[in-house]
Amino acid sequence: MRLRLAVAIGLAALAASGGTAQTYDDRPAKAVSPNYGFNYDRRVVDIPMRDGTKLHTVILTPKGASNAPILLTRTPYNAEALTTNRKSGDLGTALYGYDNATDVIVDGGYIRVIQDIRGKYGSGGTFVMNRALVGTAENPTKVDDATDCYDTIDWLVKNLKASNGKVGILGISYDGYEPLAALVNPHPALKVSVPMNPMVDGWMGDDWFHNGAFRQMGMDYIWEQEATRDNSLPWVSSSDDIYDFYMRAGSAGELGKRMGLEQIGFWKSILAHPAYDRFWQDRAMDAYLGKLPLKVPVMLVHSLWDQEDSYGALATYRALEPKDVNNDMVYLSMGPWHHGQEIEDADTLGQMRWGQDTGTWWRKNVLAPFLAHYLKGTPMDVAPVTAFESGTNEWRRFQSWPNEAGEGERLYLKPGAALGFDAAASGEETADYVSDPAHPVLFRNRPIQAVGYDNNNPWPNWLADDQRAVSSRPDVLTFTSEVLTQPLKISGRPMVKLTASTSGTDSDWVVKLIDVWPDQVPGRPGFGGYQFAVGMDIFRGRYRQSFSEPKALTPNAPLQYSFALPAANHVFLPGHRIMVQVQSSWFPLYDRNPQTFVPNIFFAKPADYVKATQRVLVAGPNESYIALPVVK
């Protein structure tokens, strides 16, 4: 009886509501967000491209704006999420997350536009990672990121009545690639481009490879970007410590197979193109732009400790700067930051302290006046190059950045683990170690977390980690100078000139240039002796003669390997020492070289991974050295 009464009461209530059990819902079909008291208007538009594809675009216009410039960012990281208000009617609360220099945008009164790129989140079309440009062998269509930039800007200046018809484009990382794409065939309304930490050449030294060595810790990014339109299918590791995760798989190719990556188009391309062939060359934006006329002022922004894209900004600068005949079109900013840290408070980098908030200083004194000059016509006092000088921890102004073409001063690796500017007096001599793929040298201490940007993840700062963690390993050579009595300043790219042999038929070479702090540092107990890496990088030996045609190494034959370390603007202070470390693995950041030449390391088998004896020449006519760009 009670049950029947309860059912009757429920049905009566449902009938009173006007619905049925199958269709009634307390929620509206589509809620409309109120904007009472907001100081900006939010508009969402799907902008049509020349092929009919529509790109999802969020437009934030300050209330009362008139004759305002437009700042555009194109992103694969969800335009809606980057412009969703956080319980406040202020424009600043609608601009958060990756790629927003909020203080500059809000204070400057800009119309802010953020757009999902083709094939991501709300935008139509297909997604291709680092899509090749129209006219290259890899893109037979008539659309690319450059045409999408052009069509978007064209729509904006024709439809945003509150604008002054001037557009700037800026972004970080993948979003930093888009301001470069906009320069290919720039729209007349595009007045300035700001690529920050841009992805430029994924094989030479940005996200996917460094000098041929594969950065396998980016595999989760490939999965999450391409598995779904909205990044809703996560990559799930079976280990908290990803050292175990990668070691148990063996090769990166085997791990990709286990994790389902062979469904993903870009992963298939990586497997098919391990060398620097046409696939990668067609995507090298620095080389492409170097062939085009310079029409739009550009500010390239580089982080001196960029753990993801350490190559692109300066490679593009080297390609564009020679075209800037009046020294007023190509600008460069270099800060003591990790990837994207320029839009944050940035008074530290890991354990390093700069004594100032370098991010806020740069945005206020460089980015804001630069944008205002080209988008509003206000005067500016921004040098062609603004670079932070670590060591002295001061900002410096330059008319240009060194072209880095010279030999520099030779810092010799010497017998007895010594390091100095005078060559060794003895005959030919080597420093030896055994490299064992079963026990690779780590890029940071275990447990090693996956790539992440939450507050507790060490990934953003690992390039500033203390290198003492590996300096005493028997498979790491460590060379140290005498204590400096005078400051030594370098500006440019240190060049590695390593002469070495291996008992195997392939080998990786990792070289680190390190500033060793005094044994005791006043006010910082425990910091004495800190080994701070000024620059580090890796080179895969099979590409010694050609990046596009790998060749086996001749066992036990001394061969020269020449490659650049990331750019530095640093002063080694009196009381400090200079150190160079050499090793043959950097795991699990990079996949292990089996040290046996195989056609494709992605498919290396367990039996291919062998120990190898490595010998580095430290005396004689072919003595190894680092060519330092010393500034007198």
XYZ file of C-alpha atoms in Angstrom, residues 197-207 209-211 276 284-287 300-303 306-318 339 404 493 537 547 564-567:
45
model
C 59.563 29.496 -27.472
C 58.343 28.400 -30.906
C 58.385 24.890 -32.324
C 60.506 25.445 -35.444
C 62.460 22.330 -36.385
C 61.341 19.210 -34.547
C 64.292 17.118 -35.705
C 67.265 19.432 -35.282
C 66.595 20.575 -31.753
C 63.009 21.166 -30.681
C 60.362 18.757 -29.398
C 64.688 14.988 -31.700
C 67.974 16.688 -30.847
C 70.665 16.071 -33.431
C 66.499 14.376 -41.374
C 61.724 23.555 -40.803
C 60.160 26.989 -40.474
C 63.475 28.821 -40.029
C 64.756 27.575 -43.384
C 61.526 36.188 -31.141
C 61.418 35.162 -27.487
C 63.852 32.542 -26.229
C 64.211 30.894 -22.833
C 64.037 25.885 -22.370
C 63.510 22.192 -21.633
C 61.341 21.655 -24.731
C 62.129 24.065 -27.591
C 65.691 25.251 -27.089
C 66.476 25.451 -30.810
C 63.718 27.262 -32.665
C 63.772 30.923 -31.659
C 67.486 31.428 -32.259
C 67.490 29.356 -35.444
C 64.794 31.655 -36.781
C 66.744 34.706 -35.646
C 69.784 33.479 -37.559
C 59.659 26.932 -21.453
C 78.115 32.366 -33.714
C 76.555 29.116 -28.756
C 72.890 18.735 -25.495
C 71.855 14.206 -40.870
C 76.420 23.316 -30.833
C 75.246 23.619 -27.256
C 72.277 25.911 -26.556
C 73.032 29.630 -26.572
